[in-house]
Amino acid sequence: MIDIAVVGYGFRGKVLSNLMLKMNKNVKISAIVDNRIEEIKNELGESSGHIDFYDTVDELLDHETPDGIIISTRCSSHAQIAIKVLEKRIPFILEKPVSTNLKDLMALKSAYERSGTEVAVPFSLRLNTLGQAAKEIAESGILGTIEHVQAINNVSYGSVYFQHWYRDDEETGGLFLQKATHDFDMIQYILKLRPIWISAVKSKQIFKGDKPAGLTCAACEEQDTCPESAILHREKGEPVHGEMCCFAVDTGNEDSGSAIIQYESGMHASYSQNFFARNKAATRMFRFLGYKGTMEFDYYTNRIHVNMHHTTRSEIYDIPFGDDTHGGGDIVVCQSLLDTITKGFPSQTPFEEAMQSALLCLKAKESAETRTFQEIKWSE
């Protein structure tokens, strides 16, 4: 059997562990680390009798050596837990962001280099069907060398970052780390160039206000009229992303941000993200421009457009969506861990690149807060 331990059995922990159980009949969830043990036992019912439960990752690592581990705790603890697992040289999946501060990121990098253990990160943009197809087109040479990148992420479900626990920016590290870490990684995946400078700005223009701290939609007098009301969305049968008031004094996180990244060749990429766009305004679009042609694709449509610059030829590729909620990316990251465990294969998301993405996000945040250009280098 393949023993898998899950550290943090929340939404993502369940998604990834259930996928692994479906993908390989030899997988067994042997242990769960969480602070809600009784609640989880009741949820799992009889199947919980075959699982060992622990309050902390230290207890797990003191008592067991699973074949692999899924780390899906809240963001601020990712790096610290990962360091402990790296010391045991157990391969694992680490949810993004891999760190929420530079000190922890430096310690994580050092632990990883000492350990040499394979780490898989659910960077779904590169792993899913659309990302793989875009990579294939870029590497075909049809566009020429990529010399400019434009990317936009208008998040249609952005209220989750103001109405759920994600509203705590001390926990999330801010929304560059929460969202742009995927997009920066996708740009890096295509370019394969070293980023050297970043400049960024961020704004909080919408999700702010003077409502009392801790206010929920259910307790608000505007629950029947507020466009963000969880009560109103539920009555309409629409998705509900949280119960807290996003116009209260205790909301954190910026609601838009932009960055410009310069790479070692001299080229640059521009990126912008927004968290109050809705409905058909939603997009997660990338545009890669070479001298010969431009490739544009959007994760909401799963369609790639290739337009040649020196002929009138254009091509459209409709890419099938993958078989999970991340376009197939979650399946790939789970398979990556299984392949590491059973075949010794390297991770399909090299951890060096995951840490590079986190560094870019942290430097973008610092740039926005200090109004300075930030050099991308591994030092404090």
CSV table of C-alpha atoms in Angstrom, one decimal:
chain,number,residue,atom,x,y,z
A,1,MET,CA,0.0,0.0,0.0
A,2,ILE,CA,1.0,3.7,-0.5
A,3,ASP,CA,0.5,5.4,2.8
A,4,ILE,CA,-0.4,9.1,2.5
A,5,ALA,CA,-0.7,11.5,5.4
A,6,VAL,CA,-2.8,14.7,5.1
A,7,VAL,CA,-1.7,17.8,7.1
A,8,GLY,CA,-4.7,20.1,7.2
A,9,TYR,CA,-7.9,18.3,6.2
A,10,GLY,CA,-9.9,21.3,5.0
A,11,PHE,CA,-11.3,21.8,1.5
A,12,ARG,CA,-8.0,21.4,-0.4
A,13,GLY,CA,-6.9,18.5,1.7
A,14,LYS,CA,-10.1,16.6,1.0
A,15,VAL,CA,-9.9,17.4,-2.8
A,16,LEU,CA,-6.3,16.2,-3.2
A,17,SER,CA,-6.6,13.1,-0.9
A,18,ASN,CA,-9.9,12.0,-2.5
A,19,LEU,CA,-8.3,12.3,-6.0
A,20,MET,CA,-5.4,10.2,-5.0
A,21,LEU,CA,-7.7,7.5,-3.6
A,22,LYS,CA,-9.6,7.4,-6.9
A,23,MET,CA,-6.4,7.4,-9.1
A,24,ASN,CA,-4.6,4.5,-7.4
A,25,LYS,CA,-6.3,1.6,-5.6
A,26,ASN,CA,-3.2,1.1,-3.6
A,27,VAL,CA,-3.4,4.5,-1.9
A,28,LYS,CA,-4.4,4.6,1.7
A,29,ILE,CA,-4.9,7.7,3.8
A,30,SER,CA,-3.0,6.5,6.8
A,31,ALA,CA,-2.9,9.7,9.0
A,32,ILE,CA,-4.6,13.1,9.3
A,33,VAL,CA,-3.2,16.1,11.2
A,34,ASP,CA,-5.8,18.7,12.1
A,35,ASN,CA,-7.2,20.6,15.1
A,36,ARG,CA,-10.7,19.3,14.3
A,37,ILE,CA,-10.2,15.6,15.0
A,38,GLU,CA,-13.6,14.7,16.4
A,39,GLU,CA,-15.4,16.7,13.7
A,40,ILE,CA,-13.4,14.9,11.0
A,41,LYS,CA,-14.0,11.5,12.5
A,42,ASN,CA,-17.7,12.1,12.5
A,43,GLU,CA,-17.5,13.3,8.9
A,44,LEU,CA,-15.6,10.2,7.7
A,45,GLY,CA,-17.6,7.7,9.7
A,46,GLU,CA,-16.5,4.1,9.8
A,47,SER,CA,-13.5,4.8,7.4
A,48,SER,CA,-11.9,6.9,10.1
A,49,GLY,CA,-11.1,3.8,12.1
A,50,HIS,CA,-8.2,3.0,9.7
A,51,ILE,CA,-6.7,6.5,10.1
A,52,ASP,CA,-4.3,7.7,12.8
A,53,PHE,CA,-5.1,11.3,13.9
A,54,TYR,CA,-2.6,13.8,15.3
A,55,ASP,CA,-2.9,17.3,16.6
A,56,THR,CA,0.5,18.4,15.2
A,57,VAL,CA,2.8,17.5,12.3
A,58,ASP,CA,5.6,16.9,15.0
A,59,GLU,CA,3.5,14.1,16.5
A,60,LEU,CA,2.9,12.6,13.0
A,61,LEU,CA,6.6,12.6,12.1
A,62,ASP,CA,7.6,11.2,15.5
A,63,HIS,CA,5.3,8.2,15.1
A,64,GLU,CA,5.0,7.5,11.4
A,65,THR,CA,6.9,7.6,8.2
A,66,PRO,CA,4.3,7.8,5.4
A,67,ASP,CA,5.3,7.4,1.8
A,68,GLY,CA,4.0,10.8,0.9
A,69,ILE,CA,2.3,13.8,2.6
A,70,ILE,CA,-0.2,16.4,1.5
A,71,ILE,CA,0.3,19.8,3.2
A,72,SER,CA,-2.9,21.9,2.9
A,73,THR,CA,-3.0,24.0,6.1
A,74,ARG,CA,-3.6,27.7,6.1
A,75,CYS,CA,-1.0,29.7,4.2
A,76,SER,CA,1.2,31.2,7.0
A,77,SER,CA,2.2,27.7,8.2
A,78,HIS,CA,3.1,26.2,4.8
A,79,ALA,CA,6.8,26.9,4.9
A,80,GLN,CA,7.3,25.9,8.6
A,81,ILE,CA,5.5,22.5,8.1
A,82,ALA,CA,7.3,21.9,4.8
A,83,ILE,CA,10.7,22.4,6.5
A,84,LYS,CA,9.9,19.7,9.1
A,85,VAL,CA,8.8,17.3,6.3
A,86,LEU,CA,11.9,18.1,4.2
A,87,GLU,CA,14.1,17.1,7.2
A,88,LYS,CA,12.5,13.7,7.1
A,89,ARG,CA,13.1,13.4,3.3
A,90,ILE,CA,9.4,12.4,2.6
A,91,PRO,CA,8.1,13.6,-0.8
A,92,PHE,CA,5.0,15.8,-0.5
A,93,ILE,CA,2.5,18.1,-2.1
A,94,LEU,CA,2.7,21.7,-0.8
A,95,GLU,CA,-0.2,24.0,-1.4
A,96,LYS,CA,0.6,27.5,-2.6
A,97,PRO,CA,1.8,30.0,-1.6
A,98,VAL,CA,4.8,28.1,-0.4
A,99,SER,CA,5.6,30.9,2.0
A,100,THR,CA,4.0,34.1,3.1
A,101,ASN,CA,7.2,36.0,4.2
A,102,LEU,CA,10.8,36.3,3.1
A,103,LYS,CA,12.3,34.9,6.3
A,104,ASP,CA,10.4,31.6,6.0
A,105,LEU,CA,11.0,31.4,2.3
A,106,MET,CA,14.8,31.7,2.8
A,107,ALA,CA,14.6,29.0,5.5
A,108,LEU,CA,12.5,26.8,3.2
A,109,LYS,CA,15.0,27.2,0.3
A,110,SER,CA,17.9,26.2,2.6
A,111,ALA,CA,16.0,23.1,3.9
A,112,TYR,CA,15.1,22.0,0.4
A,113,GLU,CA,18.6,22.3,-0.8
A,114,ARG,CA,19.9,20.2,2.1
A,115,SER,CA,17.1,17.6,1.7
A,116,GLY,CA,17.0,17.0,-2.0
A,117,THR,CA,13.4,15.8,-1.6
A,118,GLU,CA,10.8,16.1,-4.4
A,119,VAL,CA,8.0,18.6,-3.7
A,120,ALA,CA,4.9,19.0,-5.9
A,121,VAL,CA,3.0,22.3,-5.9
A,122,PRO,CA,-0.5,22.6,-7.4
A,123,PHE,CA,0.3,25.2,-10.0
A,124,SER,CA,-2.7,24.4,-12.1
A,125,LEU,CA,-2.1,26.9,-14.8
A,126,ARG,CA,1.0,25.1,-16.0
A,127,LEU,CA,-0.3,21.6,-15.3
A,128,ASN,CA,-3.7,21.7,-16.9
A,129,THR,CA,-4.6,21.0,-20.5
A,130,LEU,CA,-4.5,24.7,-21.6
A,131,GLY,CA,-1.2,25.4,-20.0
A,132,GLN,CA,0.3,22.3,-21.6
A,133,ALA,CA,-1.0,23.2,-25.0
A,134,ALA,CA,0.3,26.8,-24.7
A,135,LYS,CA,3.7,25.5,-23.7
A,136,GLU,CA,3.8,23.2,-26.8
A,137,ILE,CA,2.9,26.1,-29.1
A,138,ALA,CA,5.5,28.5,-27.6
A,139,GLU,CA,8.2,25.8,-27.8
A,140,SER,CA,7.4,25.1,-31.5
A,141,GLY,CA,9.1,28.3,-32.5
A,142,ILE,CA,6.2,29.5,-34.5
A,143,LEU,CA,6.0,32.8,-32.5
A,144,GLY,CA,9.8,33.4,-32.6
A,145,THR,CA,11.5,34.2,-29.3
A,146,ILE,CA,9.0,35.7,-26.8
A,147,GLU,CA,9.9,39.3,-26.3
A,148,HIS,CA,6.9,40.7,-24.4
A,149,VAL,CA,4.1,39.3,-22.2
A,150,GLN,CA,0.8,40.8,-21.1
A,151,ALA,CA,-1.4,39.1,-18.5
A,152,ILE,CA,-4.7,39.9,-16.8
A,153,ASN,CA,-6.5,38.2,-14.0
A,154,ASN,CA,-10.0,39.5,-13.3
A,155,VAL,CA,-11.3,37.2,-10.5
A,156,SER,CA,-15.0,36.8,-10.7
A,157,TYR,CA,-15.2,35.1,-7.2
A,158,GLY,CA,-13.0,37.7,-5.6
A,159,SER,CA,-15.3,38.3,-2.6
A,160,VAL,CA,-13.9,35.1,-1.1
A,161,TYR,CA,-10.8,37.2,-0.2
A,162,PHE,CA,-12.9,39.6,1.8
A,163,GLN,CA,-15.8,37.5,3.2
A,164,HIS,CA,-13.9,34.3,4.2
A,165,TRP,CA,-10.8,33.6,6.4
A,166,TYR,CA,-8.8,34.8,3.4
A,167,ARG,CA,-9.7,38.3,4.4
A,168,ASP,CA,-6.9,38.2,7.0
A,169,ASP,CA,-3.9,39.4,5.0
A,170,GLU,CA,-1.6,38.5,7.9
A,171,GLU,CA,-2.6,34.9,7.1
A,172,THR,CA,-2.6,35.1,3.3
A,173,GLY,CA,0.4,37.4,2.8
A,174,GLY,CA,-1.7,39.5,0.4
A,175,LEU,CA,-3.2,38.8,-3.0
A,176,PHE,CA,0.0,38.7,-5.0
A,177,LEU,CA,0.8,35.6,-3.1
A,178,GLN,CA,-2.7,34.2,-3.3
A,179,LYS,CA,-3.3,34.7,-7.0
A,180,ALA,CA,-0.3,36.1,-8.9
A,181,THR,CA,1.9,33.3,-7.7
A,182,HIS,CA,0.1,31.1,-10.3
A,183,ASP,CA,0.3,33.7,-13.1
A,184,PHE,CA,4.0,34.5,-12.4
A,185,ASP,CA,4.7,30.8,-12.5
A,186,MET,CA,2.9,30.4,-15.8
A,187,ILE,CA,4.9,33.2,-17.3
A,188,GLN,CA,8.1,31.7,-16.0
A,189,TYR,CA,7.0,28.2,-17.4
A,190,ILE,CA,6.8,29.6,-20.9
A,191,LEU,CA,9.8,32.0,-20.8
A,192,LYS,CA,12.4,30.1,-18.9
A,193,LEU,CA,14.2,33.4,-18.2
A,194,ARG,CA,15.5,34.7,-14.9
A,195,PRO,CA,13.5,37.7,-13.5
A,196,ILE,CA,15.8,40.4,-12.3
A,197,TRP,CA,13.5,43.4,-11.3
A,198,ILE,CA,9.9,44.0,-10.3
A,199,SER,CA,7.8,47.1,-9.8
A,200,ALA,CA,4.3,46.9,-8.5
A,201,VAL,CA,1.3,48.9,-7.1
A,202,LYS,CA,-1.8,47.7,-5.3
A,203,SER,CA,-5.1,49.4,-4.4
A,204,LYS,CA,-8.0,48.9,-2.0
A,205,GLN,CA,-10.8,51.0,-3.5
A,206,ILE,CA,-13.9,48.8,-3.2
A,207,PHE,CA,-13.8,46.4,-0.3
A,208,LYS,CA,-13.4,48.8,2.5
A,209,GLY,CA,-15.8,50.7,4.7
A,210,ASP,CA,-17.0,51.5,8.2
A,211,LYS,CA,-19.1,48.5,9.0
A,212,PRO,CA,-18.3,47.0,12.5
A,213,ALA,CA,-15.6,44.4,12.8
A,214,GLY,CA,-16.8,40.8,12.7
A,215,LEU,CA,-20.1,41.7,11.1
A,216,THR,CA,-21.8,38.9,9.1
A,217,CYS,CA,-24.2,39.3,6.3
A,218,ALA,CA,-26.9,37.6,8.4
A,219,ALA,CA,-26.6,40.3,11.0
A,220,CYS,CA,-26.4,43.2,8.6
A,221,GLU,CA,-29.4,45.5,7.9
A,222,GLU,CA,-28.4,45.7,4.2
A,223,GLN,CA,-28.5,41.9,3.7
A,224,ASP,CA,-31.4,42.2,1.1
A,225,THR,CA,-29.8,45.0,-0.9
A,226,CYS,CA,-26.0,44.6,-0.7
A,227,PRO,CA,-24.5,43.2,-4.0
A,228,GLU,CA,-22.1,41.1,-2.0
A,229,SER,CA,-24.7,39.8,0.5
A,230,ALA,CA,-24.3,36.0,1.2
A,231,ILE,CA,-28.0,36.0,2.1
A,232,LEU,CA,-29.1,37.5,-1.3
A,233,HIS,CA,-26.8,35.3,-3.3
A,234,ARG,CA,-28.1,32.2,-1.5
A,235,GLU,CA,-31.7,33.2,-2.2
A,236,LYS,CA,-30.9,33.6,-5.9
A,237,GLY,CA,-29.2,30.2,-6.0
A,238,GLU,CA,-25.8,31.9,-6.7
A,239,PRO,CA,-22.4,30.8,-5.3
A,240,VAL,CA,-21.7,32.0,-1.8
A,241,HIS,CA,-18.0,32.7,-1.1
A,242,GLY,CA,-18.2,33.7,2.5
A,243,GLU,CA,-20.4,35.1,5.3
A,244,MET,CA,-18.5,38.1,6.5
A,245,CYS,CA,-19.1,41.7,5.6
A,246,CYS,CA,-16.6,42.9,3.0
A,247,PHE,CA,-17.3,46.5,3.8
A,248,ALA,CA,-16.2,46.3,7.4
A,249,VAL,CA,-13.3,47.9,9.2
A,250,ASP,CA,-11.5,44.5,9.6
A,251,THR,CA,-11.2,43.5,6.0
A,252,GLY,CA,-7.6,43.1,4.8
A,253,ASN,CA,-6.2,42.5,1.3
A,254,GLU,CA,-5.9,44.9,-1.7
A,255,ASP,CA,-8.7,44.6,-4.3
A,256,SER,CA,-6.5,45.2,-7.3
A,257,GLY,CA,-2.8,45.1,-8.1
A,258,SER,CA,-0.4,45.3,-11.0
A,259,ALA,CA,3.3,44.5,-11.6
A,260,ILE,CA,5.9,44.8,-14.3
A,261,ILE,CA,8.7,42.2,-14.3
A,262,GLN,CA,12.0,42.6,-16.2
A,263,TYR,CA,13.9,39.6,-17.2
A,264,GLU,CA,17.6,38.9,-17.8
A,265,SER,CA,17.3,39.3,-21.6
A,266,GLY,CA,15.9,42.8,-21.2
A,267,MET,CA,12.3,41.9,-22.1
A,268,HIS,CA,9.5,42.6,-19.6
A,269,ALA,CA,6.0,41.3,-18.7
A,270,SER,CA,3.1,43.3,-17.4
A,271,TYR,CA,0.5,41.7,-15.1
A,272,SER,CA,-2.7,43.1,-13.5
A,273,GLN,CA,-5.2,41.4,-11.2
A,274,ASN,CA,-8.6,42.6,-10.0
A,275,PHE,CA,-11.0,41.2,-7.4
A,276,PHE,CA,-14.3,43.1,-8.0
A,277,ALA,CA,-14.9,42.3,-11.7
A,278,ARG,CA,-17.9,40.0,-12.1
A,279,ASN,CA,-19.7,37.7,-14.6
A,280,LYS,CA,-18.5,38.2,-18.2
A,281,ALA,CA,-15.8,40.6,-17.1
A,282,ALA,CA,-14.0,37.7,-15.7
A,283,THR,CA,-10.8,36.6,-17.5
A,284,ARG,CA,-7.5,35.0,-16.9
A,285,MET,CA,-5.7,35.9,-20.1
A,286,PHE,CA,-2.1,35.6,-21.2
A,287,ARG,CA,-0.6,37.1,-24.3
A,288,PHE,CA,2.9,36.1,-25.4
A,289,LEU,CA,4.4,38.1,-28.2
A,290,GLY,CA,7.3,37.1,-30.4
A,291,TYR,CA,8.5,38.8,-33.5
A,292,LYS,CA,6.8,36.3,-35.7
A,293,GLY,CA,3.5,36.0,-34.0
A,294,THR,CA,1.3,36.4,-30.9
A,295,MET,CA,-0.3,33.7,-28.8
A,296,GLU,CA,-3.3,34.6,-26.6
A,297,PHE,CA,-5.3,32.3,-24.3
A,298,ASP,CA,-7.8,32.5,-21.6
A,299,TYR,CA,-8.5,30.0,-18.8
A,300,TYR,CA,-12.2,30.9,-18.7
A,301,THR,CA,-12.7,29.8,-22.3
A,302,ASN,CA,-9.9,27.3,-22.6
A,303,ARG,CA,-9.2,28.7,-26.1
A,304,ILE,CA,-5.9,29.6,-27.7
A,305,HIS,CA,-5.6,32.2,-30.5
A,306,VAL,CA,-2.4,32.3,-32.6
A,307,ASN,CA,-2.0,35.4,-34.9
A,308,MET,CA,0.9,35.6,-37.2
A,309,HIS,CA,2.6,39.0,-37.7
A,310,HIS,CA,3.8,38.8,-41.3
A,311,THR,CA,1.0,36.8,-42.9
A,312,THR,CA,-2.8,36.9,-42.5
A,313,ARG,CA,-2.8,33.5,-41.0
A,314,SER,CA,-4.6,33.0,-37.7
A,315,GLU,CA,-5.4,29.8,-35.8
A,316,ILE,CA,-7.8,29.0,-33.0
A,317,TYR,CA,-7.4,26.0,-30.7
A,318,ASP,CA,-10.3,24.8,-28.5
A,319,ILE,CA,-8.6,22.8,-25.7
A,320,PRO,CA,-10.8,20.3,-23.8
A,321,PHE,CA,-11.2,21.1,-20.1
A,322,GLY,CA,-9.5,18.7,-17.7
A,323,ASP,CA,-11.4,16.4,-15.4
A,324,ASP,CA,-11.2,18.4,-12.1
A,325,THR,CA,-12.0,21.9,-10.8
A,326,HIS,CA,-8.5,23.1,-11.8
A,327,GLY,CA,-8.7,22.1,-15.5
A,328,GLY,CA,-6.9,18.8,-14.8
A,329,GLY,CA,-4.1,20.4,-12.8
A,330,ASP,CA,-5.0,18.7,-9.5
A,331,ILE,CA,-4.9,15.3,-11.1
A,332,VAL,CA,-1.5,16.0,-12.6
A,333,VAL,CA,0.0,17.2,-9.3
A,334,CYS,CA,-1.4,14.1,-7.5
A,335,GLN,CA,0.0,11.8,-10.2
A,336,SER,CA,3.3,13.7,-9.9
A,337,LEU,CA,3.6,12.7,-6.2
A,338,LEU,CA,2.5,9.1,-6.9
A,339,ASP,CA,5.2,8.9,-9.6
A,340,THR,CA,7.8,10.2,-7.2
A,341,ILE,CA,6.8,7.6,-4.6
A,342,THR,CA,6.5,4.6,-6.9
A,343,LYS,CA,9.0,5.4,-9.7
A,344,GLY,CA,11.4,7.9,-8.3
A,345,PHE,CA,10.4,10.5,-10.9
A,346,PRO,CA,11.1,14.2,-10.3
A,347,SER,CA,8.2,16.6,-9.6
A,348,GLN,CA,6.3,18.1,-12.5
A,349,THR,CA,6.5,21.4,-10.7
A,350,PRO,CA,10.1,21.9,-9.9
A,351,PHE,CA,10.3,23.4,-6.4
A,352,GLU,CA,13.0,25.9,-7.4
A,353,GLU,CA,10.4,27.5,-9.7
A,354,ALA,CA,7.7,27.5,-7.0
A,355,MET,CA,10.0,29.3,-4.6
A,356,GLN,CA,11.0,31.7,-7.4
A,357,SER,CA,7.3,32.6,-7.9
A,358,ALA,CA,6.8,33.2,-4.1
A,359,LEU,CA,9.9,35.4,-4.2
A,360,LEU,CA,8.5,37.5,-7.1
A,361,CYS,CA,5.2,37.9,-5.2
A,362,LEU,CA,6.9,39.0,-2.0
A,363,LYS,CA,9.1,41.5,-3.9
A,364,ALA,CA,5.9,42.8,-5.7
A,365,LYS,CA,4.3,43.3,-2.3
A,366,GLU,CA,7.4,45.1,-1.0
A,367,SER,CA,7.6,47.2,-4.1
A,368,ALA,CA,3.9,48.3,-3.8
A,369,GLU,CA,4.3,49.1,-0.1
A,370,THR,CA,7.6,51.0,-0.5
A,371,ARG,CA,7.1,52.5,-4.0
A,372,THR,CA,10.4,51.2,-5.1
A,373,PHE,CA,11.8,48.9,-7.8
A,374,GLN,CA,12.8,45.6,-6.2
A,375,GLU,CA,15.7,43.4,-7.3
A,376,ILE,CA,14.9,39.7,-7.5
A,377,LYS,CA,17.7,38.0,-5.6
A,378,TRP,CA,17.9,35.4,-2.9
A,379,SER,CA,18.9,37.5,0.1
A,380,GLU,CA,17.2,39.2,3.0
